[in-house]
């Protein structure tokens, strides 16, 4: 079964996310662009994921609980999970690994926690873009232990990426799947890394970018579990 996806979407909870990135706007834009599955991946928090999932109920759109986590090597990892229980557990680990830093909304932007009606429930006070003290390897192992997957994010970018920071993919890391940004050549990167499953997502911070990559995956069933299973398997 072929599914159209965008695994890397930020909400208004991310300080870099536009305030129009509300649960209803994200779901409606995803449906308008004929996406089958999306991943919600705010920086170091999953507090808007459940609201997006609630809005998507009955629409046929699969919403994968996710989070973008920055390692102490300054590498961004796209972490995706099968359910809210597992991502909340990841959130607890991430919270313990971050030093509290107060958000300056005037400088970095508001961090809005929203409900299924797009109403503001709270403004997150801790700056979410502040890195963790977890190594990339620890992030990967934790995600797998909780039934999810950690994918090196936007590896083509000149900063905050596995390739830009380390220059190569360390042998022995459990990373069957890689992600490139919307600006990279999909064909070029699939040829460069033939042993990995290559994904390409929008990393959308504004509504107009959702679904811009128009990529698909082949899965056995139209379920979150089937998608996670594929990403964990990669090209093996």
PDB file of C-alpha atoms in Angstrom:
ATOM      1  CA  UNK A   1       0.000   0.000   0.000  1.00  0.00           C
ATOM      2  CA  UNK A   2       1.376   3.373  -1.038  1.00  0.00           C
ATOM      3  CA  UNK A   3       1.067   6.268   1.416  1.00  0.00           C
ATOM      4  CA  UNK A   4       1.894   9.921   0.822  1.00  0.00           C
ATOM      5  CA  UNK A   5       3.770  11.290   3.821  1.00  0.00           C
ATOM      6  CA  UNK A   6       5.299  14.288   5.544  1.00  0.00           C
ATOM      7  CA  UNK A   7       6.995  13.090   8.722  1.00  0.00           C
ATOM      8  CA  UNK A   8       8.442  16.403   9.924  1.00  0.00           C
ATOM      9  CA  UNK A   9       5.893  19.103  10.773  1.00  0.00           C
ATOM     10  CA  UNK A  10       6.193  21.675  13.569  1.00  0.00           C
ATOM     11  CA  UNK A  11       3.280  23.267  15.386  1.00  0.00           C
ATOM     12  CA  UNK A  12       2.989  26.663  17.046  1.00  0.00           C
ATOM     13  CA  UNK A  13       4.608  25.051  20.095  1.00  0.00           C
ATOM     14  CA  UNK A  14       8.012  25.277  18.420  1.00  0.00           C
ATOM     15  CA  UNK A  15       9.338  28.825  18.860  1.00  0.00           C
ATOM     16  CA  UNK A  16      10.262  28.830  15.179  1.00  0.00           C
ATOM     17  CA  UNK A  17       6.763  27.652  14.206  1.00  0.00           C
ATOM     18  CA  UNK A  18       4.252  30.146  12.876  1.00  0.00           C
ATOM     19  CA  UNK A  19       1.232  30.768  15.085  1.00  0.00           C
ATOM     20  CA  UNK A  20      -0.974  29.563  12.212  1.00  0.00           C
ATOM     21  CA  UNK A  21       0.424  26.030  12.782  1.00  0.00           C
ATOM     22  CA  UNK A  22      -2.540  24.942  14.870  1.00  0.00           C
ATOM     23  CA  UNK A  23      -3.971  21.411  15.054  1.00  0.00           C
ATOM     24  CA  UNK A  24      -6.935  22.154  12.789  1.00  0.00           C
ATOM     25  CA  UNK A  25      -4.894  24.109  10.248  1.00  0.00           C
ATOM     26  CA  UNK A  26      -2.255  21.378  10.054  1.00  0.00           C
ATOM     27  CA  UNK A  27      -4.796  18.582   9.600  1.00  0.00           C
ATOM     28  CA  UNK A  28      -6.827  20.505   7.024  1.00  0.00           C
ATOM     29  CA  UNK A  29      -3.745  21.492   5.023  1.00  0.00           C
ATOM     30  CA  UNK A  30      -2.533  17.890   5.105  1.00  0.00           C
ATOM     31  CA  UNK A  31      -5.871  16.661   3.793  1.00  0.00           C
ATOM     32  CA  UNK A  32      -5.965  19.404   1.162  1.00  0.00           C
ATOM     33  CA  UNK A  33      -2.559  18.235  -0.068  1.00  0.00           C
ATOM     34  CA  UNK A  34      -3.771  14.606  -0.070  1.00  0.00           C
ATOM     35  CA  UNK A  35      -1.338  13.362   2.548  1.00  0.00           C
ATOM     36  CA  UNK A  36      -2.019   9.970   4.124  1.00  0.00           C
ATOM     37  CA  UNK A  37       0.356  10.198   7.078  1.00  0.00           C
ATOM     38  CA  UNK A  38       2.088  13.034   8.901  1.00  0.00           C
ATOM     39  CA  UNK A  39       4.509  13.299  11.801  1.00  0.00           C
ATOM     40  CA  UNK A  40       4.236  16.073  14.371  1.00  0.00           C
ATOM     41  CA  UNK A  41       7.771  16.903  15.517  1.00  0.00           C
ATOM     42  CA  UNK A  42       8.142  19.950  17.734  1.00  0.00           C
ATOM     43  CA  UNK A  43      11.454  20.690  19.401  1.00  0.00           C
ATOM     44  CA  UNK A  44      11.818  18.673  22.630  1.00  0.00           C
ATOM     45  CA  UNK A  45       8.095  18.506  23.347  1.00  0.00           C
ATOM     46  CA  UNK A  46       5.054  16.453  22.396  1.00  0.00           C
ATOM     47  CA  UNK A  47       2.463  18.666  24.083  1.00  0.00           C
ATOM     48  CA  UNK A  48       0.554  19.479  20.855  1.00  0.00           C
ATOM     49  CA  UNK A  49       0.625  15.980  19.372  1.00  0.00           C
ATOM     50  CA  UNK A  50      -2.518  14.633  21.023  1.00  0.00           C
ATOM     51  CA  UNK A  51      -4.595  17.630  19.906  1.00  0.00           C
ATOM     52  CA  UNK A  52      -3.558  17.068  16.285  1.00  0.00           C
ATOM     53  CA  UNK A  53      -4.429  13.370  16.595  1.00  0.00           C
ATOM     54  CA  UNK A  54      -7.845  14.262  18.025  1.00  0.00           C
ATOM     55  CA  UNK A  55      -8.575  16.620  15.134  1.00  0.00           C
ATOM     56  CA  UNK A  56      -7.548  13.945  12.622  1.00  0.00           C
ATOM     57  CA  UNK A  57      -9.858  11.287  14.071  1.00  0.00           C
ATOM     58  CA  UNK A  58     -12.300  10.074  11.435  1.00  0.00           C
ATOM     59  CA  UNK A  59     -10.514  11.814   8.550  1.00  0.00           C
ATOM     60  CA  UNK A  60      -8.331   8.889   7.488  1.00  0.00           C
ATOM     61  CA  UNK A  61      -5.165  10.913   8.122  1.00  0.00           C
ATOM     62  CA  UNK A  62      -2.588   9.066  10.235  1.00  0.00           C
ATOM     63  CA  UNK A  63      -0.776  11.275  12.740  1.00  0.00           C
ATOM     64  CA  UNK A  64       2.485   9.871  14.088  1.00  0.00           C
ATOM     65  CA  UNK A  65       3.573  11.209  17.492  1.00  0.00           C
ATOM     66  CA  UNK A  66       7.012  12.734  17.073  1.00  0.00           C
ATOM     67  CA  UNK A  67       9.623  15.047  18.497  1.00  0.00           C
ATOM     68  CA  UNK A  68      12.777  16.690  17.148  1.00  0.00           C
ATOM     69  CA  UNK A  69      15.590  16.147  19.640  1.00  0.00           C
ATOM     70  CA  UNK A  70      18.996  17.827  19.532  1.00  0.00           C
ATOM     71  CA  UNK A  71      21.953  15.782  20.778  1.00  0.00           C
ATOM     72  CA  UNK A  72      24.913  17.185  22.670  1.00  0.00           C
ATOM     73  CA  UNK A  73      26.822  16.928  19.374  1.00  0.00           C
ATOM     74  CA  UNK A  74      24.307  19.495  18.011  1.00  0.00           C
ATOM     75  CA  UNK A  75      22.702  16.932  15.709  1.00  0.00           C
ATOM     76  CA  UNK A  76      18.942  17.026  15.186  1.00  0.00           C
ATOM     77  CA  UNK A  77      17.159  13.677  15.380  1.00  0.00           C
ATOM     78  CA  UNK A  78      13.591  13.127  14.176  1.00  0.00           C
ATOM     79  CA  UNK A  79      12.049  10.751  16.713  1.00  0.00           C
ATOM     80  CA  UNK A  80       8.776   9.014  15.795  1.00  0.00           C
ATOM     81  CA  UNK A  81       6.693   6.749  18.026  1.00  0.00           C
ATOM     82  CA  UNK A  82       3.707   4.401  17.713  1.00  0.00           C
ATOM     83  CA  UNK A  83       1.513   6.037  20.372  1.00  0.00           C
ATOM     84  CA  UNK A  84       1.187   8.795  22.949  1.00  0.00           C
ATOM     85  CA  UNK A  85       2.352   6.590  25.824  1.00  0.00           C
ATOM     86  CA  UNK A  86       5.734   5.973  24.223  1.00  0.00           C
ATOM     87  CA  UNK A  87       6.328   9.570  23.176  1.00  0.00           C
ATOM     88  CA  UNK A  88       5.373  10.857  26.622  1.00  0.00           C
ATOM     89  CA  UNK A  89       7.997   8.498  28.043  1.00  0.00           C
ATOM     90  CA  UNK A  90      10.512   9.940  25.578  1.00  0.00           C
ATOM     91  CA  UNK A  91       9.473  13.422  26.642  1.00  0.00           C
ATOM     92  CA  UNK A  92      10.255  12.601  30.264  1.00  0.00           C
ATOM     93  CA  UNK A  93      13.746  11.425  29.291  1.00  0.00           C
ATOM     94  CA  UNK A  94      14.304  14.552  27.202  1.00  0.00           C
ATOM     95  CA  UNK A  95      13.100  16.843  30.005  1.00  0.00           C
ATOM     96  CA  UNK A  96      15.610  15.324  32.430  1.00  0.00           C
ATOM     97  CA  UNK A  97      18.420  15.878  29.931  1.00  0.00           C
ATOM     98  CA  UNK A  98      17.831  19.585  29.376  1.00  0.00           C
ATOM     99  CA  UNK A  99      18.948  22.507  31.493  1.00  0.00           C
ATOM    100  CA  UNK A 100      16.038  24.882  31.997  1.00  0.00           C
ATOM    101  CA  UNK A 101      16.334  28.101  30.050  1.00  0.00           C
ATOM    102  CA  UNK A 102      13.514  30.634  30.030  1.00  0.00           C
ATOM    103  CA  UNK A 103      12.094  31.479  26.625  1.00  0.00           C
ATOM    104  CA  UNK A 104      12.353  35.077  25.463  1.00  0.00           C
ATOM    105  CA  UNK A 105       9.223  35.230  23.313  1.00  0.00           C
ATOM    106  CA  UNK A 106      10.197  38.573  21.801  1.00  0.00           C
ATOM    107  CA  UNK A 107      13.450  37.069  20.586  1.00  0.00           C
ATOM    108  CA  UNK A 108      12.593  33.444  19.812  1.00  0.00           C
ATOM    109  CA  UNK A 109       8.811  33.470  19.400  1.00  0.00           C
ATOM    110  CA  UNK A 110       5.869  32.224  21.437  1.00  0.00           C
ATOM    111  CA  UNK A 111       5.552  28.519  22.287  1.00  0.00           C
ATOM    112  CA  UNK A 112       1.828  27.772  22.251  1.00  0.00           C
ATOM    113  CA  UNK A 113       0.208  24.679  23.719  1.00  0.00           C
ATOM    114  CA  UNK A 114      -3.138  24.237  21.949  1.00  0.00           C
ATOM    115  CA  UNK A 115      -6.233  22.061  22.300  1.00  0.00           C
ATOM    116  CA  UNK A 116      -8.274  20.372  19.567  1.00  0.00           C
ATOM    117  CA  UNK A 117     -10.257  23.600  19.070  1.00  0.00           C
ATOM    118  CA  UNK A 118      -7.061  25.600  18.491  1.00  0.00           C
ATOM    119  CA  UNK A 119      -7.523  27.387  21.790  1.00  0.00           C
ATOM    120  CA  UNK A 120      -4.366  28.346  23.685  1.00  0.00           C
ATOM    121  CA  UNK A 121      -4.087  26.178  26.798  1.00  0.00           C
ATOM    122  CA  UNK A 122      -0.701  27.442  27.932  1.00  0.00           C
ATOM    123  CA  UNK A 123       2.432  29.222  26.797  1.00  0.00           C
ATOM    124  CA  UNK A 124       5.464  26.999  27.331  1.00  0.00           C
ATOM    125  CA  UNK A 125       7.953  28.954  29.424  1.00  0.00           C
ATOM    126  CA  UNK A 126      11.114  26.917  28.912  1.00  0.00           C
ATOM    127  CA  UNK A 127      13.003  27.506  25.682  1.00  0.00           C
ATOM    128  CA  UNK A 128      12.439  24.358  23.635  1.00  0.00           C
ATOM    129  CA  UNK A 129      15.274  24.812  21.145  1.00  0.00           C
ATOM    130  CA  UNK A 130      17.922  24.453  23.863  1.00  0.00           C
ATOM    131  CA  UNK A 131      19.929  21.224  23.245  1.00  0.00           C
ATOM    132  CA  UNK A 132      19.884  18.130  25.452  1.00  0.00           C
ATOM    133  CA  UNK A 133      22.932  16.557  27.057  1.00  0.00           C
ATOM    134  CA  UNK A 134      22.085  13.228  25.381  1.00  0.00           C
ATOM    135  CA  UNK A 135      24.453  11.777  22.809  1.00  0.00           C
ATOM    136  CA  UNK A 136      23.065  10.837  19.429  1.00  0.00           C
ATOM    137  CA  UNK A 137      23.595   7.179  20.309  1.00  0.00           C
ATOM    138  CA  UNK A 138      21.597   7.593  23.526  1.00  0.00           C
ATOM    139  CA  UNK A 139      18.719   9.232  21.640  1.00  0.00           C
ATOM    140  CA  UNK A 140      18.697   6.362  19.141  1.00  0.00           C
ATOM    141  CA  UNK A 141      18.762   3.653  21.818  1.00  0.00           C
ATOM    142  CA  UNK A 142      16.059   5.373  23.880  1.00  0.00           C
ATOM    143  CA  UNK A 143      13.749   5.756  20.896  1.00  0.00           C
ATOM    144  CA  UNK A 144      14.149   2.068  19.994  1.00  0.00           C
ATOM    145  CA  UNK A 145      13.617   0.954  23.585  1.00  0.00           C
ATOM    146  CA  UNK A 146      10.292   2.797  23.580  1.00  0.00           C
ATOM    147  CA  UNK A 147       9.162   1.215  20.306  1.00  0.00           C
ATOM    148  CA  UNK A 148       9.980   4.150  18.051  1.00  0.00           C
ATOM    149  CA  UNK A 149      12.779   5.272  15.786  1.00  0.00           C
ATOM    150  CA  UNK A 150      15.307   8.100  15.713  1.00  0.00           C
ATOM    151  CA  UNK A 151      16.153   9.385  12.233  1.00  0.00           C
ATOM    152  CA  UNK A 152      19.033  11.781  11.542  1.00  0.00           C
ATOM    153  CA  UNK A 153      17.183  14.886  10.372  1.00  0.00           C
ATOM    154  CA  UNK A 154      17.878  16.990   7.259  1.00  0.00           C
ATOM    155  CA  UNK A 155      21.327  15.460   6.699  1.00  0.00           C
ATOM    156  CA  UNK A 156      21.925  17.761   3.710  1.00  0.00           C
ATOM    157  CA  UNK A 157      21.833  20.917   5.814  1.00  0.00           C
ATOM    158  CA  UNK A 158      25.052  22.787   6.669  1.00  0.00           C
ATOM    159  CA  UNK A 159      24.255  22.866  10.385  1.00  0.00           C
ATOM    160  CA  UNK A 160      22.549  20.718  13.025  1.00  0.00           C
ATOM    161  CA  UNK A 161      22.891  17.621  10.875  1.00  0.00           C
ATOM    162  CA  UNK A 162      24.766  14.338  11.149  1.00  0.00           C
ATOM    163  CA  UNK A 163      26.821  14.872   7.989  1.00  0.00           C
ATOM    164  CA  UNK A 164      27.678  18.532   8.571  1.00  0.00           C
ATOM    165  CA  UNK A 165      28.761  17.926  12.170  1.00  0.00           C
ATOM    166  CA  UNK A 166      30.518  14.569  11.896  1.00  0.00           C
ATOM    167  CA  UNK A 167      31.245  14.370   8.173  1.00  0.00           C
ATOM    168  CA  UNK A 168      30.149  10.735   7.885  1.00  0.00           C
ATOM    169  CA  UNK A 169      27.751   8.117   9.248  1.00  0.00           C
ATOM    170  CA  UNK A 170      29.511   6.353  12.145  1.00  0.00           C
ATOM    171  CA  UNK A 171      29.552   2.576  11.691  1.00  0.00           C
ATOM    172  CA  UNK A 172      27.524   0.560  14.157  1.00  0.00           C
ATOM    173  CA  UNK A 173      24.800   3.156  14.727  1.00  0.00           C
ATOM    174  CA  UNK A 174      21.269   1.778  14.439  1.00  0.00           C
ATOM    175  CA  UNK A 175      20.051   4.268  11.837  1.00  0.00           C
ATOM    176  CA  UNK A 176      18.395   2.379   8.949  1.00  0.00           C
ATOM    177  CA  UNK A 177      16.540   5.504   7.814  1.00  0.00           C
ATOM    178  CA  UNK A 178      17.794   8.995   6.967  1.00  0.00           C
ATOM    179  CA  UNK A 179      15.988  12.264   6.257  1.00  0.00           C
ATOM    180  CA  UNK A 180      16.805  15.002   3.770  1.00  0.00           C
ATOM    181  CA  UNK A 181      15.250  18.443   3.609  1.00  0.00           C
ATOM    182  CA  UNK A 182      12.846  19.685   0.987  1.00  0.00           C
ATOM    183  CA  UNK A 183      15.738  21.464  -0.758  1.00  0.00           C
ATOM    184  CA  UNK A 184      17.894  18.386  -1.408  1.00  0.00           C
ATOM    185  CA  UNK A 185      17.970  16.160  -4.497  1.00  0.00           C
ATOM    186  CA  UNK A 186      16.182  12.946  -3.549  1.00  0.00           C
ATOM    187  CA  UNK A 187      17.793  10.968  -6.371  1.00  0.00           C
ATOM    188  CA  UNK A 188      21.266  12.190  -5.434  1.00  0.00           C
ATOM    189  CA  UNK A 189      20.946  11.186  -1.792  1.00  0.00           C
ATOM    190  CA  UNK A 190      19.355   7.791  -2.458  1.00  0.00           C
ATOM    191  CA  UNK A 191      22.319   6.989  -4.700  1.00  0.00           C
ATOM    192  CA  UNK A 192      24.793   8.322  -2.132  1.00  0.00           C
ATOM    193  CA  UNK A 193      23.318   6.228   0.701  1.00  0.00           C
ATOM    194  CA  UNK A 194      21.926   3.075  -0.958  1.00  0.00           C
ATOM    195  CA  UNK A 195      22.000   1.063   2.271  1.00  0.00           C
ATOM    196  CA  UNK A 196      19.561   3.409   4.004  1.00  0.00           C
ATOM    197  CA  UNK A 197      15.899   4.158   3.468  1.00  0.00           C
ATOM    198  CA  UNK A 198      15.777   7.801   2.414  1.00  0.00           C
ATOM    199  CA  UNK A 199      12.875   9.994   3.490  1.00  0.00           C
ATOM    200  CA  UNK A 200      12.219  13.582   2.500  1.00  0.00           C
ATOM    201  CA  UNK A 201       9.918  15.805   4.530  1.00  0.00           C
ATOM    202  CA  UNK A 202       9.048  19.472   4.661  1.00  0.00           C
ATOM    203  CA  UNK A 203      10.255  20.382   8.174  1.00  0.00           C
ATOM    204  CA  UNK A 204       7.297  22.748   7.863  1.00  0.00           C
ATOM    205  CA  UNK A 205       7.152  25.742  10.185  1.00  0.00           C
ATOM    206  CA  UNK A 206       4.477  27.426   8.059  1.00  0.00           C
ATOM    207  CA  UNK A 207       1.298  25.976   6.552  1.00  0.00           C
ATOM    208  CA  UNK A 208       2.361  26.511   2.947  1.00  0.00           C
ATOM    209  CA  UNK A 209       5.204  23.993   3.239  1.00  0.00           C
ATOM    210  CA  UNK A 210       3.172  21.011   4.452  1.00  0.00           C
ATOM    211  CA  UNK A 211       3.369  18.185   1.903  1.00  0.00           C
ATOM    212  CA  UNK A 212       5.679  20.111  -0.415  1.00  0.00           C
ATOM    213  CA  UNK A 213       7.976  17.115  -1.021  1.00  0.00           C
ATOM    214  CA  UNK A 214       5.231  14.800  -2.368  1.00  0.00           C
ATOM    215  CA  UNK A 215       7.009  11.600  -1.280  1.00  0.00           C
ATOM    216  CA  UNK A 216       5.457   8.167  -0.748  1.00  0.00           C
ATOM    217  CA  UNK A 217       6.297   4.949   1.076  1.00  0.00           C
ATOM    218  CA  UNK A 218       5.120   1.366   0.588  1.00  0.00           C
ATOM    219  CA  UNK A 219       3.665  -0.324   3.675  1.00  0.00           C
ATOM    220  CA  UNK A 220       1.676  -3.480   4.369  1.00  0.00           C
ATOM    221  CA  UNK A 221      -1.159  -1.735   6.205  1.00  0.00           C
ATOM    222  CA  UNK A 222      -2.498   1.772   6.638  1.00  0.00           C
ATOM    223  CA  UNK A 223      -1.452   1.972  10.290  1.00  0.00           C
ATOM    224  CA  UNK A 224       1.068   3.902  12.354  1.00  0.00           C
ATOM    225  CA  UNK A 225       2.597   0.600  13.439  1.00  0.00           C
ATOM    226  CA  UNK A 226       3.219  -0.425   9.859  1.00  0.00           C
ATOM    227  CA  UNK A 227       4.916   2.899   9.089  1.00  0.00           C
ATOM    228  CA  UNK A 228       7.151   2.698  12.173  1.00  0.00           C
ATOM    229  CA  UNK A 229       8.029  -0.889  11.287  1.00  0.00           C
ATOM    230  CA  UNK A 230       9.151   0.148   7.808  1.00  0.00           C
ATOM    231  CA  UNK A 231      11.269   3.008   9.124  1.00  0.00           C
ATOM    232  CA  UNK A 232      12.924   0.696  11.656  1.00  0.00           C
ATOM    233  CA  UNK A 233      13.644  -1.858   8.937  1.00  0.00           C
ATOM    234  CA  UNK A 234      15.010   0.584   6.363  1.00  0.00           C
ATOM    235  CA  UNK A 235      16.376  -1.057   3.215  1.00  0.00           C
ATOM    236  CA  UNK A 236      17.350  -4.304   4.941  1.00  0.00           C
TER     237      UNK A 236
END
